[in-house]
Short mmCIF file of N, CA, C and O in Angstrom, two decimals:
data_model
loop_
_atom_site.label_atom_id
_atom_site.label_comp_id
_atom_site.label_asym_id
_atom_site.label_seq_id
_atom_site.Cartn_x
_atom_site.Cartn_y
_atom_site.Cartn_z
N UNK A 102 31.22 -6.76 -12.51
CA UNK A 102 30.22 -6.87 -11.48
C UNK A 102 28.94 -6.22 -11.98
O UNK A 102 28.98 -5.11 -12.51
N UNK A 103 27.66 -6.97 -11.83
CA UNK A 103 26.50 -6.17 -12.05
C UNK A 103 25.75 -5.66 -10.71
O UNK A 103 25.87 -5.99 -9.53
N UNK A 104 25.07 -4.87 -11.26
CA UNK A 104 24.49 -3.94 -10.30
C UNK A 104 22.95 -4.17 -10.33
O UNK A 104 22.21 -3.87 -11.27
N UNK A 105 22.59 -4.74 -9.20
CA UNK A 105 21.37 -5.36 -8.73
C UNK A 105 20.49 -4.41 -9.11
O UNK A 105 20.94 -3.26 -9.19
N UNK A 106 18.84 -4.66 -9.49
CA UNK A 106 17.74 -3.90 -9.77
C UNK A 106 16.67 -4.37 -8.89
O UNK A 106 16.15 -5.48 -8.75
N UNK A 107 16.41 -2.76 -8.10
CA UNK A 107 15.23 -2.91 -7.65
C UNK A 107 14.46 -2.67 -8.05
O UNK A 107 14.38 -1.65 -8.74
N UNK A 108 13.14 -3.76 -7.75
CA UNK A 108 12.15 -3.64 -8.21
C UNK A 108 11.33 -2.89 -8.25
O UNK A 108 10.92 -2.37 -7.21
N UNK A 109 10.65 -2.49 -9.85
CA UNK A 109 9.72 -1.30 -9.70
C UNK A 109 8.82 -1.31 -9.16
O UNK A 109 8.64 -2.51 -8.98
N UNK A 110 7.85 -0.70 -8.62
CA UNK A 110 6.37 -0.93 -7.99
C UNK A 110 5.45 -0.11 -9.27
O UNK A 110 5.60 0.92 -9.93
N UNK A 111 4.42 -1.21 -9.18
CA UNK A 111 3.44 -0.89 -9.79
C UNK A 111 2.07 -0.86 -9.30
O UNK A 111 1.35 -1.85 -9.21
N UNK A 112 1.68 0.52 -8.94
CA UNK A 112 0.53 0.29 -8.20
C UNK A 112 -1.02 0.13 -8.55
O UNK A 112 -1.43 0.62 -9.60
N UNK A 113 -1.91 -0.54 -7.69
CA UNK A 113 -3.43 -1.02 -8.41
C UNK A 113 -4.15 0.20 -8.81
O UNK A 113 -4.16 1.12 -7.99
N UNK A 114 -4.76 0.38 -9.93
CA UNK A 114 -6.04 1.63 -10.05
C UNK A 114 -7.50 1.22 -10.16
O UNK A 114 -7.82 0.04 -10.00
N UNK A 115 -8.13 1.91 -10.35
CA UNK A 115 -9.37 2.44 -10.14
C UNK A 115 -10.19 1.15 -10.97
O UNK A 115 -10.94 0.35 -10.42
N UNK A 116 -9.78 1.15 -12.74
CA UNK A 116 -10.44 0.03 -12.93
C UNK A 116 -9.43 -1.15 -13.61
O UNK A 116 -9.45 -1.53 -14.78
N UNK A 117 -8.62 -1.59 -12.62
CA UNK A 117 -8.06 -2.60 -12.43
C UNK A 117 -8.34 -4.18 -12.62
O UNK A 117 -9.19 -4.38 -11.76
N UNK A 118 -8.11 -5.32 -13.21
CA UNK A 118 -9.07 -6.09 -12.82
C UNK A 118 -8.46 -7.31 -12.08
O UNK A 118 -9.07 -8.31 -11.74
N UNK A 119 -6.80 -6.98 -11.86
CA UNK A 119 -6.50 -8.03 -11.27
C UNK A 119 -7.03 -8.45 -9.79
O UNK A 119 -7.20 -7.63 -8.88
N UNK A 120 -7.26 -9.83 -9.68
CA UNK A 120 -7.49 -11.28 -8.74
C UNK A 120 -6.95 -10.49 -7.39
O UNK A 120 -7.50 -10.70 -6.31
N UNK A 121 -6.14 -9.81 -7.47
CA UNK A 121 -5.09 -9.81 -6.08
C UNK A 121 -5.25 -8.64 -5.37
O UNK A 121 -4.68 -8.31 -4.34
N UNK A 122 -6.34 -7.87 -6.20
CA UNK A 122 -6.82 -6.15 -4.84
C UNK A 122 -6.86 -6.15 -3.61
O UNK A 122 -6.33 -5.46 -2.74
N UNK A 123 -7.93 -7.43 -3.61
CA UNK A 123 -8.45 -7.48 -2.03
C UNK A 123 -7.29 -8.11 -1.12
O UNK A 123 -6.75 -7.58 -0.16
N UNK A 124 -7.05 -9.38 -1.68
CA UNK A 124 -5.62 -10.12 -0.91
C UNK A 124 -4.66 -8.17 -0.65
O UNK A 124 -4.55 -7.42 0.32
N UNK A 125 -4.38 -8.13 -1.54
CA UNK A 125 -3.10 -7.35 -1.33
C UNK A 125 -4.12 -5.73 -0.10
O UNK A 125 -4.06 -5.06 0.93
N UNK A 126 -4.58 -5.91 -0.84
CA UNK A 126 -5.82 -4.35 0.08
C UNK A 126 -5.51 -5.26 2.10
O UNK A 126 -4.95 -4.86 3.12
N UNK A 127 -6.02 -6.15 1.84
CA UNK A 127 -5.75 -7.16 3.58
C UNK A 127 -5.06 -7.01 4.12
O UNK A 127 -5.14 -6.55 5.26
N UNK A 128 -3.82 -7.41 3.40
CA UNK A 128 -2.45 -7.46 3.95
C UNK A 128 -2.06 -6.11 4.19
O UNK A 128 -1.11 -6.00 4.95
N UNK A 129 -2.64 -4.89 3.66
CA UNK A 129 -1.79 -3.58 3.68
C UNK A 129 -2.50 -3.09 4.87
O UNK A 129 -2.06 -2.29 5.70
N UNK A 130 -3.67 -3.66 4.87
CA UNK A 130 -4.07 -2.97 6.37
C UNK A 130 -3.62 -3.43 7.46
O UNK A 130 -3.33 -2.77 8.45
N UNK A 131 -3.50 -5.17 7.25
CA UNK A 131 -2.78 -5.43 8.62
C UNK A 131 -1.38 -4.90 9.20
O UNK A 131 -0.95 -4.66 10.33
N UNK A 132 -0.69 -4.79 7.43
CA UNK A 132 0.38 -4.28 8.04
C UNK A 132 0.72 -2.56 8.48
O UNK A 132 1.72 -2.15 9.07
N UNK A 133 -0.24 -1.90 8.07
CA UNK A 133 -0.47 -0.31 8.60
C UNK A 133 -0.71 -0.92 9.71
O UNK A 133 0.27 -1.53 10.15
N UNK A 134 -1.72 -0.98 10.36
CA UNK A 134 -2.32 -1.29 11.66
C UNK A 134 -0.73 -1.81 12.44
O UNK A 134 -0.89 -1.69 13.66
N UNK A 135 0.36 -2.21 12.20
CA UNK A 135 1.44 -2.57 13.42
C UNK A 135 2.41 -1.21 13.11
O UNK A 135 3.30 -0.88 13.90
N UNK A 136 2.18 -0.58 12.05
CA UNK A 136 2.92 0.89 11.76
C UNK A 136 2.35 2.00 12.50
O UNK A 136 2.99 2.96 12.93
N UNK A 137 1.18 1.80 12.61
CA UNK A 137 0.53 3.23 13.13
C UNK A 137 -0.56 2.59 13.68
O UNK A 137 -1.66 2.60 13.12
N UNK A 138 -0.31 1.93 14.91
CA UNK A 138 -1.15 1.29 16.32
C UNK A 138 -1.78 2.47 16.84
O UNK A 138 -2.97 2.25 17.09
N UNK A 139 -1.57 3.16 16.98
CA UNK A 139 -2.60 4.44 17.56
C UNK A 139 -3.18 5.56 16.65
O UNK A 139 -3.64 6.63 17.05
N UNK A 140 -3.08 5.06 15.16
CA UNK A 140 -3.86 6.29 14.09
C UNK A 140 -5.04 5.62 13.46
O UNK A 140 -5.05 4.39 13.54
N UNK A 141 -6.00 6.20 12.87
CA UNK A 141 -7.01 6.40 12.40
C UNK A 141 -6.49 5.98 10.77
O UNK A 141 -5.99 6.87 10.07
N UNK A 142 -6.69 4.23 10.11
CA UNK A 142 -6.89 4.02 8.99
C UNK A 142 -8.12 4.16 8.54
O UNK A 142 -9.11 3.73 9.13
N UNK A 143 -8.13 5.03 7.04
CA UNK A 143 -9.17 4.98 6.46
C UNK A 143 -9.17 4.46 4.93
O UNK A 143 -8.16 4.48 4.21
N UNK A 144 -10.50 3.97 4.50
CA UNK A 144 -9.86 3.86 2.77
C UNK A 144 -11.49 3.83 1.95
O UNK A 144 -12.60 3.59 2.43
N UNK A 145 -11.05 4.19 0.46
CA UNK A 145 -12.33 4.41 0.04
C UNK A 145 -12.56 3.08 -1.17
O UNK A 145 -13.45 2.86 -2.00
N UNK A 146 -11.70 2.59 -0.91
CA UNK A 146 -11.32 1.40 -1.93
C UNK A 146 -10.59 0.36 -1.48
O UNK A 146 -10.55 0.01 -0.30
N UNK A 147 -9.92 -0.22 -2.49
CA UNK A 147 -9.22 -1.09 -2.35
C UNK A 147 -7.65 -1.07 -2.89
O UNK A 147 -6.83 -1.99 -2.87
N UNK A 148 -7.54 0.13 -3.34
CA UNK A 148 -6.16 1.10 -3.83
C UNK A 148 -5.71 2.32 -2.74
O UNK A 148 -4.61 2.72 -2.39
N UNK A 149 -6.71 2.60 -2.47
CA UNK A 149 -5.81 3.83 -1.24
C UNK A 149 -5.83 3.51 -0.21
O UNK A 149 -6.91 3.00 0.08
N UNK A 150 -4.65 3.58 1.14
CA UNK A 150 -5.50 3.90 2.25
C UNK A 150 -4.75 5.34 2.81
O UNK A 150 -3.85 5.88 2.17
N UNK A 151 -5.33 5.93 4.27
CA UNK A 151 -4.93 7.05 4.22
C UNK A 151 -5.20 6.88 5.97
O UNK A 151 -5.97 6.35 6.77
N UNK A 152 -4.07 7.67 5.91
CA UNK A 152 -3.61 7.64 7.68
C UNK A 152 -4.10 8.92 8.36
O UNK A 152 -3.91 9.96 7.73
N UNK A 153 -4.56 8.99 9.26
CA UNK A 153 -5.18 10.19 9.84
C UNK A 153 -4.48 10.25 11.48
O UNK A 153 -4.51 9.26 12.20
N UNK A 154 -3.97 11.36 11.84
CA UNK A 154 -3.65 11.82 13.79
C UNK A 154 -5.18 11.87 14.18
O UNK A 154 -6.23 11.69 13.57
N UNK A 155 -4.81 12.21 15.51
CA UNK A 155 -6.15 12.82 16.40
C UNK A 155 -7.04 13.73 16.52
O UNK A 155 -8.12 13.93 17.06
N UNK A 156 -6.10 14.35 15.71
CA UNK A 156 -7.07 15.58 14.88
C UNK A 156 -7.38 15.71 13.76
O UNK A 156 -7.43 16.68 13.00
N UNK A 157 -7.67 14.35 13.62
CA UNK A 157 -7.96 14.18 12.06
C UNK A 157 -7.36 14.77 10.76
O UNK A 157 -7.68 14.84 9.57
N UNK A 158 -6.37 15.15 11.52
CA UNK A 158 -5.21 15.43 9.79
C UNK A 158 -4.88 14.40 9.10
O UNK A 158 -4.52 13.34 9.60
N UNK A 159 -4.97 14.60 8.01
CA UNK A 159 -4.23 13.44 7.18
C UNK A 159 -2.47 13.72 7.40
O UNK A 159 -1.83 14.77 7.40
N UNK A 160 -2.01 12.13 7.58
CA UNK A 160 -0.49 11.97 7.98
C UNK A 160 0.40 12.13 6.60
O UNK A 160 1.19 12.88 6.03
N UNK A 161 -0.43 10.65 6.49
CA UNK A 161 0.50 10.07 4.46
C UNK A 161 -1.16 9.40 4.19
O UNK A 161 -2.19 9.40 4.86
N UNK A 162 -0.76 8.83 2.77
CA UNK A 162 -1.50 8.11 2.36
C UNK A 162 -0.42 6.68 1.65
O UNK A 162 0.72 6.57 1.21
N UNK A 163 -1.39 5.95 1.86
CA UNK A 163 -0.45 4.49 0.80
C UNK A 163 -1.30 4.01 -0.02
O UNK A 163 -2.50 3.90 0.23
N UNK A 164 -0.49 3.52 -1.57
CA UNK A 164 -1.30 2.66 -2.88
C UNK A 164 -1.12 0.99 -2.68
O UNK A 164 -0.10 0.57 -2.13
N UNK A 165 -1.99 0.24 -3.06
CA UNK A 165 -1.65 -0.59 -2.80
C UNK A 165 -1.36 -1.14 -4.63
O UNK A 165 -2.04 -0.75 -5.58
N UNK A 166 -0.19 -2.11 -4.70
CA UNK A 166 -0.03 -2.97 -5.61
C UNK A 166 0.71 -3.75 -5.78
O UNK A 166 0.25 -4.82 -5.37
N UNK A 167 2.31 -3.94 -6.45
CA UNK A 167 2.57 -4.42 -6.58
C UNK A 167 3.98 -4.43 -7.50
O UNK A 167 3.84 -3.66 -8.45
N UNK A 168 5.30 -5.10 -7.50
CA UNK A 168 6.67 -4.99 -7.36
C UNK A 168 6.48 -6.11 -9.19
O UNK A 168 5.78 -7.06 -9.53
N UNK A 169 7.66 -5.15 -9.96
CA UNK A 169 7.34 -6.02 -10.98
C UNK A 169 7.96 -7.87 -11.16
O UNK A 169 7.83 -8.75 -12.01
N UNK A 170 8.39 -7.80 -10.32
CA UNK A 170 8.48 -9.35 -9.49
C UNK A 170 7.61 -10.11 -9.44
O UNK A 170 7.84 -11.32 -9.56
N UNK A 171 5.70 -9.34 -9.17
CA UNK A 171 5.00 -10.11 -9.06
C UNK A 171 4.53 -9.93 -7.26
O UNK A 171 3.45 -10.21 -6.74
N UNK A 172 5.76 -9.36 -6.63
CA UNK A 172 5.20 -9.04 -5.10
C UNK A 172 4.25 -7.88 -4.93
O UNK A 172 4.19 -6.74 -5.39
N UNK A 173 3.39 -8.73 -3.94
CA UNK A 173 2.02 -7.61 -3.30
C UNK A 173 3.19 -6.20 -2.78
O UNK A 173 4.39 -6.36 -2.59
N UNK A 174 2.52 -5.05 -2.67
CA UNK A 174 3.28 -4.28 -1.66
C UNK A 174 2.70 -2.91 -1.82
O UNK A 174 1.99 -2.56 -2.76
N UNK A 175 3.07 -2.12 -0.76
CA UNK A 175 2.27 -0.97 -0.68
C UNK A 175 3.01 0.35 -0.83
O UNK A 175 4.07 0.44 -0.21
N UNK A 176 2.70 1.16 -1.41
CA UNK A 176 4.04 2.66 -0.87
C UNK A 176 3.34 3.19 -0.35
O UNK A 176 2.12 3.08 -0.20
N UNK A 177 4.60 4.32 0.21
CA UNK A 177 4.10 5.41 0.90
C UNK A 177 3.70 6.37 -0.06
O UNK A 177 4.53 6.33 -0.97
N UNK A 178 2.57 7.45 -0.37
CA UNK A 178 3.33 7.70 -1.43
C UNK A 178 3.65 9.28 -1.08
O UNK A 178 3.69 10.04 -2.05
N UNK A 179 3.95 10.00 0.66
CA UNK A 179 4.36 10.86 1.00
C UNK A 179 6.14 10.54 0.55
O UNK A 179 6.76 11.39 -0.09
N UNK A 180 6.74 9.33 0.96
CA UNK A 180 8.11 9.20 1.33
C UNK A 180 8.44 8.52 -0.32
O UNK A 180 9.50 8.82 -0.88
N UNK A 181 7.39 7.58 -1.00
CA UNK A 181 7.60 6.55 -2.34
C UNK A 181 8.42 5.35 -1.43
O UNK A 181 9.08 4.47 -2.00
N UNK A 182 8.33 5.41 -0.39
CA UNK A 182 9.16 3.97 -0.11
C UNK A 182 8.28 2.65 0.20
O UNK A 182 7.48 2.55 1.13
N UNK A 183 8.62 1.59 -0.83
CA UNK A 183 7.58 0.85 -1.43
C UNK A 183 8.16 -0.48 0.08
O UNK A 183 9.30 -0.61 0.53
N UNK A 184 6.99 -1.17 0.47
CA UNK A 184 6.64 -2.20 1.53
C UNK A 184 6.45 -3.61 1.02
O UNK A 184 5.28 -3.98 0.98
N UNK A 185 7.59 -4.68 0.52
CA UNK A 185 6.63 -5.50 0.22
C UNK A 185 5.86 -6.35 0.91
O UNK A 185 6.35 -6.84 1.93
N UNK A 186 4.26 -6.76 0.45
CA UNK A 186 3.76 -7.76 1.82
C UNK A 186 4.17 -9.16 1.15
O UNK A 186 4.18 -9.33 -0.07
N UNK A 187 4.40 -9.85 1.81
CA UNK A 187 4.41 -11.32 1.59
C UNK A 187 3.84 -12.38 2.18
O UNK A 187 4.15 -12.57 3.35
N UNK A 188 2.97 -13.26 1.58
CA UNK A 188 2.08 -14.21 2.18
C UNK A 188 2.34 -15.88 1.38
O UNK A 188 1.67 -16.85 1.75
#
């Protein structure tokens, strides 16, 4: 019997040049925004975003990139538990 591999995540940086930042940057906000309906997303790019309470603490933050599969997806990178988005 073999033993299934999950996929690594590989996340976007700074000077990156792949096609798929913004697509994948989209999707990670829409999908924060149904995770944390009542927090404060912020981002300074198109690689981080960062979750804020009501008192403006920072919660977590997430990277956005990508599963060596080729899937968009985001981690946490308080918990590392990687999200894939799919479109």
């Amino acid at each position: 019997m073999c033993a299934s591999k999950t996929p690594e995540y590989k996340p976007f940086d700074f000077w990156d040049t792949d096609s798929r930042i913004q697509l994948c940057y989209e999707f990670a906000l829409e999908r924060l925004k149904t995770l944390y309906p009542d927090k404060f997303i912020d981002s300074c790019d198109c690689i981080g975003l960062y979750i804020f309470d009501d008192t403006d603490a920072l919660l977590t933050q997430h990277s956005t990139g990508y599963t060596d599969d080729g899937t968009l997806a985001i981690r946490d990178e308080t918990t590392k538990e990687v999200f894939p988005l799919y479109y």
